[in-house]
Amino acid sequence: MRIVAFLLLFLAALLPLKAQTTISSQSPKHEVRAVWLTTLNGLDWPRTRGKEAQQQELITILDQLQQAGVNTVLFQTRVRATTMYPSKIEPWDPVLAGGKHPGYDPLQLCIDECHKRGMECHAWVCTIPIGKWNRLGSQTFRKKYPKLVKRIGDESYMDPENSETANYLSRICQEIVTNYDVDGIHLDYIRYPETWKLKVSRQKGRENITRIVRAISQTVKREKPWVKLSCSPIGKYGNLTRYRSGGWDALNAVCQDAQAWLRDGLMDQLYPMMYFQGNHFYPFAIDWQEKSYGRTVVPGLGIYFLDPKEGKWTLDVVEREMSVCRQIGMGHCYFRSKFFTDNVQGIYDFCQRFDRTPALVPPMMWMNVAAPTAPESLSIEGNMLRWTAASDNSNAPHLFYNIYASRTFPVDVTRAEHIVASRINDTQLLVPQNGMNYAVTAMNRYGVESEPAQLQLSFNMMYDAASIPAESTSSMSLIANNGRTLATPQKPSTLDADFLVIETIQGKNIGVVPYAKTLDISALPDGLYQLRSLGKKGRNHRLGLFQIRRQ
């Protein structure tokens, strides 16, 4: 471990976050922002009965996740030897309709709705546990494969020491990958149970688990090499030189050699369950990143500890962890979805600000796939931006398109704040008439982008009146600023407002800050914005417009 880097990051973790009166836009273009969406016992979903109610509930959750900047949904698909799709191998999970066909395909619904929102959908497969001994999954499995099951107390598990376990789990993953357009297979509990009395050596135990991983990896990559394979290892890989794992780590406690799986190309991503804080988090996060071998490691954050029924964390713990993860080039994954969308201790509100700038999932550069050709004939007519399809040089089925916009030309497609839309599965997009310049790139299923097609649109006015919402347009005077500081309008005594909201002219939320006499806008790009007040009961009023024009 690089000692200097560690000390700097450790000190950064102890410092309070930057005052919220400063709006920062320094977020990366590529970053995984994920969430575990748990279906076990309906913990996150479904919490209702009936086809239509369950479908609408899932759509609402995905809307909330999209609005908070999430770009990857880990959807629990194999639960406990039961499934959230019509499997020919295992029965339906009882949470949907008591073990019967629910009248729709939840996995297909989640994939479709994620893709509509520019998000990836990964099928989360729980591997070794198959549930309570007398529950549907375990009972059904034991009747067919009694020699593959081990009982520990009231729980049943697939035997990781039986070679048929690898073959069986590979068949499950093959069924999913073959029949669904998933972006990833996410393996959960790919390890020995902590209650297992290990009778083989630790090395042999690791070989047993790795045998399963290798079989699944080969199956998935043979079917669709662009589908990402990942897992959720124990949050600490092993003992560090200066920090001990406390007896609970991936390598020694449960025989998960997860860093070797990245090194050997068996996995594309890891989502270590880093549900710790302080010295139990930061040194181990750095260790994961330094041993990522060019792949993607995304710390899983224990936001459930924000719930007083679960733990005693305060929001600043998660804020600091997310800030440091961004500094060292790692994304973040929330456990679990319900704690996130329920906005426990304001976690959802914070993440809307922290991830207000879009981000693309990092490309799979280790696959050595050529980039697509650039789109051509980029044009705009009215509000419709159009282009001709690019050509793909990979073996994947189709291309996506990413759209960028800025007031400068050429549009800098390396900047996250210029992303307008991502993973568009079409060659046209409705855009506002706001005098912006546009760029479009093609992106293959490995996340590799083409060179951009650029479109310059001339404009003469400082702002385009047609693009400004109709409300409160009687006065077109702009709030004064010098490109660095904005003098906020004096708050009338009758105005119930403690916060200011900055939005784009199209109404996209940029940030929420305490009401102050001045506002630091130095990190905002040039453009036209609206400033609103926000009251205690959610009432808001437009205070005016301001334009940043530094050139």
Coordinates of C-alpha atoms in Angstrom, one line a residue:
M1 CA 0.0 0.0 0.0
R2 CA 1.2 3.5 -0.8
I3 CA 1.6 5.0 2.6
V4 CA 1.5 8.7 1.5
A5 CA -1.7 8.1 -0.5
F6 CA -3.2 6.3 2.5
L7 CA -2.4 9.0 4.9
L8 CA -3.9 11.7 2.7
L9 CA -7.1 9.8 2.1
F10 CA -7.4 8.9 5.8
L11 CA -7.1 12.5 6.8
A12 CA -9.6 13.5 4.1
A13 CA -12.0 11.0 5.6
L14 CA -11.8 12.7 9.0
L15 CA -12.5 16.2 7.6
P16 CA -16.0 17.5 7.4
L17 CA -17.5 17.6 4.0
K18 CA -17.3 20.9 2.0
A19 CA -19.9 23.4 3.2
Q20 CA -23.1 22.9 1.3
T21 CA -23.1 26.6 0.2
T22 CA -20.6 25.6 -2.5
I23 CA -22.0 23.7 -5.5
S24 CA -19.4 21.3 -6.8
S25 CA -19.7 19.6 -10.2
Q26 CA -16.4 17.7 -10.0
S27 CA -17.8 14.2 -10.5
P28 CA -16.4 11.6 -12.9
K29 CA -17.8 10.7 -16.2
H30 CA -17.4 7.0 -15.4
E31 CA -18.6 5.7 -12.1
V32 CA -20.8 2.8 -10.9
R33 CA -23.7 4.0 -8.8
A34 CA -25.5 0.9 -7.8
V35 CA -28.1 -0.5 -5.5
W36 CA -29.1 -4.0 -4.2
L37 CA -32.8 -4.4 -4.9
T38 CA -33.8 -7.3 -2.5
T39 CA -36.7 -9.5 -3.2
L40 CA -36.1 -12.0 -0.4
N41 CA -39.3 -11.9 1.7
G42 CA -40.2 -8.7 -0.2
L43 CA -37.7 -6.7 1.9
D44 CA -37.4 -4.1 -0.9
W45 CA -39.9 -5.4 -3.4
P46 CA -42.6 -6.6 -3.8
R47 CA -44.4 -5.2 -0.8
T48 CA -47.9 -5.5 -2.4
R49 CA -50.0 -8.3 -3.8
G50 CA -51.4 -8.5 -7.4
K51 CA -49.9 -8.2 -10.8
E52 CA -50.7 -4.5 -11.5
A53 CA -49.8 -3.3 -8.0
Q54 CA -46.4 -5.1 -8.0
Q55 CA -45.6 -3.8 -11.5
Q56 CA -46.4 -0.2 -10.6
E57 CA -44.5 -0.5 -7.3
L58 CA -41.3 -1.7 -9.2
I59 CA -41.7 1.1 -11.7
T60 CA -42.0 3.7 -9.0
I61 CA -38.8 2.4 -7.3
L62 CA -36.9 2.5 -10.5
D63 CA -38.1 6.1 -11.1
Q64 CA -36.7 7.1 -7.7
L65 CA -33.4 5.3 -8.3
Q66 CA -33.0 7.0 -11.7
Q67 CA -33.7 10.5 -10.2
A68 CA -31.0 9.9 -7.7
G69 CA -28.3 9.1 -10.3
V70 CA -28.3 5.3 -9.9
N71 CA -27.0 3.6 -13.1
T72 CA -26.8 0.0 -12.0
V73 CA -29.6 -2.1 -10.4
L74 CA -28.7 -5.5 -8.9
F75 CA -32.1 -7.2 -9.0
Q76 CA -32.4 -10.3 -6.8
T77 CA -33.4 -12.9 -9.3
R78 CA -32.5 -16.3 -7.8
V79 CA -33.7 -15.9 -4.2
R80 CA -33.4 -19.2 -2.2
A81 CA -33.6 -21.9 -4.9
T82 CA -36.6 -20.0 -6.2
T83 CA -36.7 -17.5 -9.0
M84 CA -38.2 -14.2 -10.1
Y85 CA -38.7 -15.4 -13.7
P86 CA -40.3 -18.5 -15.3
S87 CA -37.5 -21.0 -14.8
K88 CA -37.5 -24.5 -16.2
I89 CA -35.1 -25.5 -13.3
E90 CA -36.5 -23.9 -10.1
P91 CA -39.9 -22.8 -8.8
W92 CA -41.3 -19.3 -8.6
D93 CA -40.5 -17.5 -5.4
P94 CA -43.5 -17.5 -3.1
V95 CA -43.3 -13.7 -2.4
L96 CA -44.9 -13.0 -5.8
A97 CA -48.0 -15.1 -5.8
G98 CA -47.5 -17.9 -3.3
G99 CA -45.2 -19.9 -5.6
K100 CA -47.5 -19.7 -8.6
H101 CA -47.0 -17.8 -11.9
P102 CA -47.7 -14.1 -11.0
G103 CA -49.1 -13.3 -14.5
Y104 CA -46.0 -11.4 -15.6
D105 CA -42.2 -11.8 -15.7
P106 CA -40.6 -9.6 -13.0
L107 CA -37.1 -10.0 -14.4
Q108 CA -38.1 -9.0 -17.9
L109 CA -40.0 -6.1 -16.4
C110 CA -37.0 -4.9 -14.4
I111 CA -34.7 -5.2 -17.4
D112 CA -37.1 -3.3 -19.7
E113 CA -37.7 -0.5 -17.2
C114 CA -34.0 -0.1 -16.3
H115 CA -33.1 0.1 -20.0
K116 CA -35.7 2.7 -20.6
R117 CA -34.1 4.8 -17.9
G118 CA -30.5 4.3 -19.2
M119 CA -29.7 2.0 -16.3
E120 CA -28.0 -1.4 -16.3
C121 CA -29.9 -4.4 -14.8
H122 CA -27.8 -7.2 -13.3
A123 CA -29.4 -10.5 -12.3
W124 CA -28.5 -11.1 -8.6
V125 CA -28.1 -14.8 -8.1
C126 CA -27.9 -16.1 -4.5
T127 CA -25.7 -19.2 -4.9
I128 CA -25.0 -21.5 -1.9
P129 CA -28.0 -20.8 0.5
I130 CA -31.2 -22.5 -0.5
G131 CA -33.3 -21.3 2.4
K132 CA -35.1 -22.8 5.4
W133 CA -35.2 -26.6 5.5
N134 CA -39.0 -26.8 5.1
R135 CA -39.5 -23.9 2.8
L136 CA -40.5 -24.3 -0.9
G137 CA -37.0 -23.8 -2.4
S138 CA -35.2 -26.2 -0.2
Q139 CA -37.9 -28.9 -0.3
T140 CA -38.1 -28.8 -4.1
F141 CA -34.3 -28.9 -4.5
R142 CA -33.8 -31.7 -2.0
K143 CA -36.3 -34.0 -3.7
K144 CA -34.3 -33.7 -6.9
Y145 CA -30.7 -33.4 -5.6
P146 CA -30.5 -34.8 -2.1
K147 CA -26.7 -35.4 -2.3
L148 CA -26.1 -31.7 -3.1
V149 CA -27.6 -30.4 0.2
K150 CA -26.1 -29.8 3.6
R151 CA -28.2 -28.9 6.6
I152 CA -26.9 -26.5 9.3
G153 CA -29.5 -25.9 12.0
D154 CA -32.7 -24.8 10.2
E155 CA -30.9 -23.7 7.1
S156 CA -30.0 -25.6 4.0
Y157 CA -27.1 -25.0 1.6
M158 CA -25.7 -26.4 -1.6
D159 CA -22.5 -28.3 -1.0
P160 CA -19.5 -26.3 -2.3
E161 CA -17.3 -29.4 -2.1
N162 CA -19.5 -31.3 -4.5
S163 CA -18.4 -30.7 -8.1
E164 CA -22.0 -30.9 -9.3
T165 CA -22.8 -27.6 -7.4
A166 CA -20.7 -25.7 -10.0
N167 CA -22.6 -27.4 -12.9
Y168 CA -26.0 -26.7 -11.4
L169 CA -25.3 -23.0 -10.7
S170 CA -23.8 -22.7 -14.2
R171 CA -27.1 -24.0 -15.6
I172 CA -29.1 -21.4 -13.6
C173 CA -26.8 -18.5 -14.9
Q174 CA -26.9 -19.9 -18.4
E175 CA -30.7 -19.9 -18.4
I176 CA -30.8 -16.3 -17.4
V177 CA -28.1 -15.1 -19.8
T178 CA -29.6 -17.0 -22.7
N179 CA -33.1 -15.8 -22.2
Y180 CA -32.7 -12.3 -21.0
D181 CA -30.8 -9.2 -22.1
V182 CA -29.2 -8.7 -18.7
D183 CA -26.1 -6.5 -18.4
G184 CA -24.6 -8.6 -15.6
I185 CA -24.7 -11.7 -13.5
H186 CA -24.1 -10.8 -9.8
L187 CA -23.2 -13.8 -7.5
D188 CA -24.2 -13.5 -3.9
Y189 CA -23.0 -15.8 -1.1
I190 CA -20.4 -17.4 -3.3
R191 CA -18.5 -18.7 -0.3
Y192 CA -18.6 -21.2 2.6
P193 CA -21.3 -20.4 5.1
E194 CA -19.8 -18.9 8.3
T195 CA -21.4 -21.8 10.3
W196 CA -19.8 -24.5 8.1
K197 CA -17.3 -26.7 10.0
L198 CA -14.5 -26.7 7.4
K199 CA -12.8 -30.1 7.3
V200 CA -10.5 -29.3 4.4
S201 CA -7.6 -26.9 4.3
R202 CA -8.2 -23.2 3.6
Q203 CA -6.4 -23.5 0.3
K204 CA -8.6 -26.5 -0.7
G205 CA -11.7 -24.5 0.4
R206 CA -10.7 -21.6 -1.9
E207 CA -10.2 -24.0 -4.7
N208 CA -13.7 -25.4 -4.2
I209 CA -15.3 -21.9 -4.4
T210 CA -13.1 -20.9 -7.3
R211 CA -14.1 -24.0 -9.2
I212 CA -17.7 -22.7 -9.0
V213 CA -16.8 -19.2 -10.1
R214 CA -14.7 -20.5 -13.0
A215 CA -17.6 -22.7 -14.2
I216 CA -20.1 -19.9 -14.1
S217 CA -17.6 -17.4 -15.7
Q218 CA -16.9 -19.7 -18.6
T219 CA -20.6 -20.3 -19.2
V220 CA -21.6 -16.7 -19.1
K221 CA -18.7 -15.5 -21.3
R222 CA -19.4 -18.3 -23.8
E223 CA -23.0 -17.2 -24.1
K224 CA -22.5 -13.4 -24.1
P225 CA -19.0 -12.1 -23.4
W226 CA -20.2 -8.5 -22.7
V227 CA -22.3 -9.6 -19.7
K228 CA -20.4 -8.5 -16.6
L229 CA -19.8 -11.2 -14.0
S230 CA -19.5 -9.9 -10.4
C231 CA -19.9 -10.9 -6.8
S232 CA -20.3 -9.5 -3.3
P233 CA -17.4 -10.7 -1.2
I234 CA -17.0 -10.1 2.5
G235 CA -16.0 -6.4 2.9
K236 CA -12.4 -7.1 4.0
Y237 CA -10.3 -9.2 1.7
G238 CA -7.8 -10.2 4.3
N239 CA -5.4 -8.9 7.0
L240 CA -3.4 -5.8 6.0
T241 CA 0.1 -4.9 7.3
R242 CA -1.2 -2.3 9.7
Y243 CA -4.8 -3.3 10.0
R244 CA -6.3 -6.7 10.9
S245 CA -9.6 -7.9 9.6
G246 CA -10.7 -9.1 13.1
G247 CA -11.3 -12.7 12.0
W248 CA -14.0 -11.8 9.5
D249 CA -12.6 -11.6 6.0
A250 CA -13.2 -13.0 2.5
L251 CA -9.9 -14.9 2.1
N252 CA -9.5 -16.7 5.4
A253 CA -13.0 -16.9 7.1
V254 CA -15.1 -18.0 4.1
C255 CA -12.6 -19.0 1.4
Q256 CA -13.4 -16.2 -1.1
D257 CA -10.2 -15.4 -3.1
A258 CA -12.0 -12.5 -4.8
Q259 CA -8.9 -10.5 -5.7
A260 CA -7.6 -13.5 -7.6
W261 CA -10.8 -13.8 -9.5
L262 CA -10.2 -10.2 -10.8
R263 CA -6.5 -11.0 -11.5
D264 CA -7.3 -14.2 -13.4
G265 CA -10.1 -12.7 -15.4
L266 CA -12.8 -14.7 -13.9
M267 CA -14.8 -11.6 -12.8
D268 CA -15.3 -8.1 -14.2
Q269 CA -16.5 -6.4 -11.1
L270 CA -16.6 -6.8 -7.3
Y271 CA -19.1 -5.3 -4.9
P272 CA -17.5 -6.0 -1.5
M273 CA -19.9 -5.7 1.4
M274 CA -18.0 -2.9 3.3
Y275 CA -20.6 -2.3 6.0
F276 CA -18.0 -0.7 8.3
Q277 CA -16.7 2.7 9.2
G278 CA -13.4 4.4 10.1
N279 CA -10.3 2.2 10.1
H280 CA -12.5 -0.8 9.3
F281 CA -13.5 0.9 6.0
Y282 CA -10.9 3.2 4.5
P283 CA -7.7 1.1 4.6
F284 CA -9.6 -1.9 3.2
A285 CA -11.3 0.2 0.5
I286 CA -7.8 1.3 -0.7
D287 CA -6.6 -2.4 -0.6
W288 CA -9.5 -3.4 -2.9
Q289 CA -8.8 -0.6 -5.3
E290 CA -5.0 -1.3 -5.4
K291 CA -5.7 -4.9 -6.2
S292 CA -8.4 -4.4 -8.8
Y293 CA -6.2 -5.3 -11.7
G294 CA -7.9 -2.8 -14.0
R295 CA -11.4 -4.1 -13.3
T296 CA -14.1 -2.4 -11.4
V297 CA -14.5 -2.5 -7.6
V298 CA -17.6 -0.8 -6.0
P299 CA -17.8 -0.7 -2.2
G300 CA -21.1 -1.7 -0.8
L301 CA -22.2 0.8 1.8
G302 CA -24.2 -0.2 4.8
I303 CA -26.8 2.5 4.6
Y304 CA -29.2 0.2 6.6
F305 CA -27.3 1.2 9.7
L306 CA -28.9 4.7 9.3
D307 CA -32.1 3.1 10.4
P308 CA -32.3 3.3 14.3
K309 CA -33.7 -0.3 14.3
E310 CA -30.6 -1.5 12.5
G311 CA -27.7 0.5 13.8
K312 CA -26.5 3.9 15.1
W313 CA -24.8 5.4 12.1
T314 CA -25.3 9.1 11.3
L315 CA -25.5 10.4 7.7
D316 CA -22.1 12.0 7.9
V317 CA -20.5 8.5 8.1
V318 CA -21.9 7.6 4.6
E319 CA -21.2 11.0 3.2
R320 CA -17.5 10.7 4.1
E321 CA -17.2 7.2 2.7
M322 CA -18.8 8.2 -0.6
S323 CA -16.5 11.2 -0.8
V324 CA -13.3 9.2 -0.2
C325 CA -14.5 6.4 -2.6
R326 CA -14.8 9.1 -5.3
Q327 CA -11.4 10.4 -4.6
I328 CA -9.8 7.0 -5.1
G329 CA -11.7 6.2 -8.2
M330 CA -14.4 3.8 -6.8
G331 CA -18.1 4.0 -7.1
H332 CA -20.7 3.2 -4.5
C333 CA -23.5 0.6 -4.0
Y334 CA -26.3 1.0 -1.5
F335 CA -27.6 -1.8 0.7
R336 CA -30.5 -1.8 0.5
S337 CA -32.9 -0.1 -1.9
K338 CA -35.7 0.5 0.6
F339 CA -33.5 2.4 3.1
F340 CA -32.4 4.5 0.2
T341 CA -35.7 5.4 -1.3
D342 CA -37.3 5.8 2.1
N343 CA -34.7 8.6 2.6
V344 CA -33.6 7.4 6.0
Q345 CA -31.8 10.3 7.7
G346 CA -31.9 12.2 4.4
I347 CA -29.6 9.7 2.5
Y348 CA -31.7 10.0 -0.7
D349 CA -31.6 13.8 -0.6
F350 CA -27.8 13.8 -0.1
C351 CA -27.2 11.4 -2.9
Q352 CA -29.3 13.4 -5.3
R353 CA -26.9 16.3 -4.7
F354 CA -23.8 14.1 -4.6
D355 CA -24.7 12.4 -7.9
R356 CA -26.6 15.2 -9.6
T357 CA -24.2 14.9 -12.6
P358 CA -24.9 11.8 -14.7
A359 CA -22.2 9.1 -14.9
L360 CA -21.7 6.2 -17.3
V361 CA -20.7 2.7 -16.2
P362 CA -16.9 2.2 -16.7
P363 CA -16.1 0.5 -20.0
M364 CA -14.8 -3.1 -20.0
M365 CA -11.4 -2.1 -21.5
W366 CA -9.9 -5.4 -20.4
M367 CA -11.9 -7.1 -23.1
N368 CA -9.8 -5.4 -25.8
V369 CA -12.8 -4.7 -28.0
A370 CA -12.6 -2.1 -30.8
A371 CA -14.7 1.1 -30.5
P372 CA -17.7 1.6 -32.8
T373 CA -17.5 4.0 -35.7
A374 CA -18.8 7.5 -35.0
P375 CA -22.4 8.4 -35.9
E376 CA -22.9 10.5 -39.0
S377 CA -25.2 13.2 -40.4
L378 CA -26.0 14.8 -37.0
S379 CA -28.7 17.3 -37.5
I380 CA -31.6 19.0 -35.7
E381 CA -35.0 19.9 -36.9
G382 CA -37.3 21.6 -34.5
N383 CA -36.7 19.8 -31.2
M384 CA -35.6 16.5 -32.8
L385 CA -31.9 15.6 -32.8
R386 CA -31.1 13.0 -35.4
W387 CA -28.1 11.0 -36.6
T388 CA -27.4 8.0 -38.7
A389 CA -26.5 4.7 -37.1
A390 CA -22.9 3.8 -36.4
S391 CA -21.2 0.5 -37.2
D392 CA -20.2 -1.9 -34.4
N393 CA -16.9 -3.7 -34.4
S394 CA -17.7 -6.1 -31.5
N395 CA -19.7 -9.3 -31.3
A396 CA -22.5 -7.7 -29.3
P397 CA -26.0 -7.4 -30.7
H398 CA -26.6 -3.6 -30.9
L399 CA -25.3 -0.2 -30.1
F400 CA -26.4 2.5 -27.7
Y401 CA -25.9 6.2 -28.1
N402 CA -24.9 8.9 -25.6
I403 CA -25.9 12.5 -26.2
Y404 CA -23.9 15.5 -24.9
A405 CA -24.6 19.2 -25.0
S406 CA -22.8 22.5 -24.0
R407 CA -22.5 26.1 -25.0
T408 CA -18.9 25.6 -26.0
F409 CA -17.8 24.0 -29.3
P410 CA -16.7 21.4 -29.9
V411 CA -18.6 19.8 -27.1
D412 CA -16.2 18.2 -24.6
V413 CA -17.5 14.6 -24.2
T414 CA -15.1 13.8 -21.4
R415 CA -17.0 16.0 -19.0
A416 CA -19.8 14.4 -17.0
E417 CA -21.9 17.6 -16.8
H418 CA -22.3 17.6 -20.6
I419 CA -24.2 14.3 -20.6
V420 CA -27.8 14.8 -21.6
A421 CA -28.9 11.2 -22.1
S422 CA -27.1 7.8 -22.1
R423 CA -27.7 4.3 -23.5
I424 CA -30.3 5.6 -26.0
N425 CA -31.4 2.7 -28.2
D426 CA -32.5 4.9 -31.1
T427 CA -31.1 7.3 -33.6
Q428 CA -33.1 10.4 -32.5
L429 CA -33.9 12.2 -29.4
L430 CA -36.1 15.2 -28.4
V431 CA -34.0 18.0 -27.1
P432 CA -34.9 21.6 -25.9
Q433 CA -34.4 24.5 -28.2
N434 CA -31.9 26.3 -26.0
G435 CA -29.0 27.3 -28.3
M436 CA -26.8 24.4 -27.2
N437 CA -24.2 22.6 -29.2
Y438 CA -24.6 18.8 -29.4
A439 CA -22.4 15.7 -29.7
V440 CA -23.4 12.1 -30.1
T441 CA -21.2 9.0 -29.5
A442 CA -22.0 5.4 -30.2
M443 CA -21.3 2.9 -27.4
N444 CA -21.1 -0.9 -27.6
R445 CA -22.3 -3.4 -25.0
Y446 CA -18.8 -3.3 -23.5
G447 CA -19.2 0.4 -22.7
V448 CA -16.6 1.4 -25.3
E449 CA -17.5 4.7 -27.0
S450 CA -16.8 6.0 -30.5
E451 CA -15.4 9.4 -31.5
P452 CA -18.2 12.0 -31.3
A453 CA -20.3 13.4 -34.1
Q454 CA -20.5 17.2 -33.4
L455 CA -23.2 19.7 -34.3
Q456 CA -22.7 23.5 -33.8
L457 CA -25.8 25.7 -33.5
S458 CA -25.4 29.4 -33.7
F459 CA -27.2 31.7 -31.3
N460 CA -27.0 35.5 -30.8
M461 CA -29.0 36.1 -27.7
M462 CA -27.6 35.8 -24.2
Y463 CA -30.6 33.6 -23.4
D464 CA -33.3 32.1 -25.6
A465 CA -36.7 33.4 -24.3
A466 CA -38.4 30.4 -25.9
S467 CA -36.6 28.0 -23.7
I468 CA -37.6 29.7 -20.4
P469 CA -40.7 28.3 -18.7
A470 CA -43.8 30.3 -18.9
E471 CA -44.2 30.9 -15.2
S472 CA -43.0 34.2 -13.7
T473 CA -41.6 35.7 -16.9
S474 CA -42.9 39.2 -16.4
S475 CA -39.4 40.3 -15.4
M476 CA -36.5 39.1 -17.4
S477 CA -33.8 40.8 -15.3
L478 CA -31.0 38.5 -14.3
I479 CA -29.6 38.0 -10.8
A480 CA -26.1 39.6 -10.7
N481 CA -23.0 37.4 -10.5
N482 CA -19.4 37.6 -11.5
G483 CA -19.0 34.0 -12.6
R484 CA -17.7 33.0 -9.1
T485 CA -20.2 34.5 -6.6
L486 CA -23.9 35.2 -6.9
A487 CA -25.7 37.8 -4.8
T488 CA -29.0 36.1 -3.8
P489 CA -32.1 38.3 -3.7
Q490 CA -33.0 39.6 -0.2
K491 CA -35.5 37.3 1.5
P492 CA -38.8 39.0 2.2
S493 CA -40.0 38.6 5.8
T494 CA -43.1 36.9 4.5
L495 CA -41.1 34.2 2.6
D496 CA -41.0 30.8 4.5
A497 CA -37.8 29.5 3.0
D498 CA -34.6 28.1 4.6
F499 CA -33.1 26.7 1.4
L500 CA -32.3 27.7 -2.2
V501 CA -32.7 25.4 -5.1
I502 CA -30.6 25.8 -8.3
E503 CA -32.1 24.3 -11.5
T504 CA -31.2 24.2 -15.1
I505 CA -33.6 26.2 -17.3
Q506 CA -35.2 22.9 -18.2
G507 CA -36.0 22.2 -14.5
K508 CA -33.3 19.7 -13.7
N509 CA -32.2 20.0 -10.0
I510 CA -28.5 21.0 -9.7
G511 CA -28.4 21.4 -5.9
V512 CA -30.0 22.5 -2.7
V513 CA -28.2 24.9 -0.3
P514 CA -29.0 26.9 2.8
Y515 CA -30.4 30.3 2.2
A516 CA -27.4 32.7 2.3
K517 CA -26.6 36.2 1.1
T518 CA -24.1 34.9 -1.4
L519 CA -23.7 31.7 -3.3
D520 CA -20.5 30.1 -4.6
I521 CA -21.1 29.2 -8.2
S522 CA -17.5 28.9 -9.4
A523 CA -17.9 25.2 -10.1
L524 CA -21.0 25.5 -12.3
P525 CA -20.4 25.5 -16.1
D526 CA -21.5 28.5 -18.2
G527 CA -25.2 28.6 -18.9
L528 CA -28.6 29.9 -17.8
Y529 CA -30.1 28.8 -14.5
Q530 CA -33.1 29.5 -12.3
L531 CA -33.0 30.1 -8.6
R532 CA -35.9 29.0 -6.4
S533 CA -36.7 29.2 -2.7
L534 CA -37.7 26.1 -0.8
G535 CA -39.9 26.3 2.3
K536 CA -40.3 23.9 5.2
K537 CA -43.5 22.5 3.8
G538 CA -42.0 21.9 0.4
R539 CA -43.4 25.1 -1.2
N540 CA -41.0 26.7 -3.7
H541 CA -41.0 30.0 -5.6
R542 CA -38.8 31.2 -8.4
L543 CA -36.6 34.1 -7.3
G544 CA -35.2 34.7 -10.7
L545 CA -32.8 33.7 -13.4
F546 CA -29.0 34.0 -13.5
Q547 CA -26.6 33.5 -16.3
I548 CA -22.9 32.4 -16.0
R549 CA -21.0 33.8 -19.0
R550 CA -17.2 33.9 -18.2
Q551 CA -15.9 34.4 -21.7

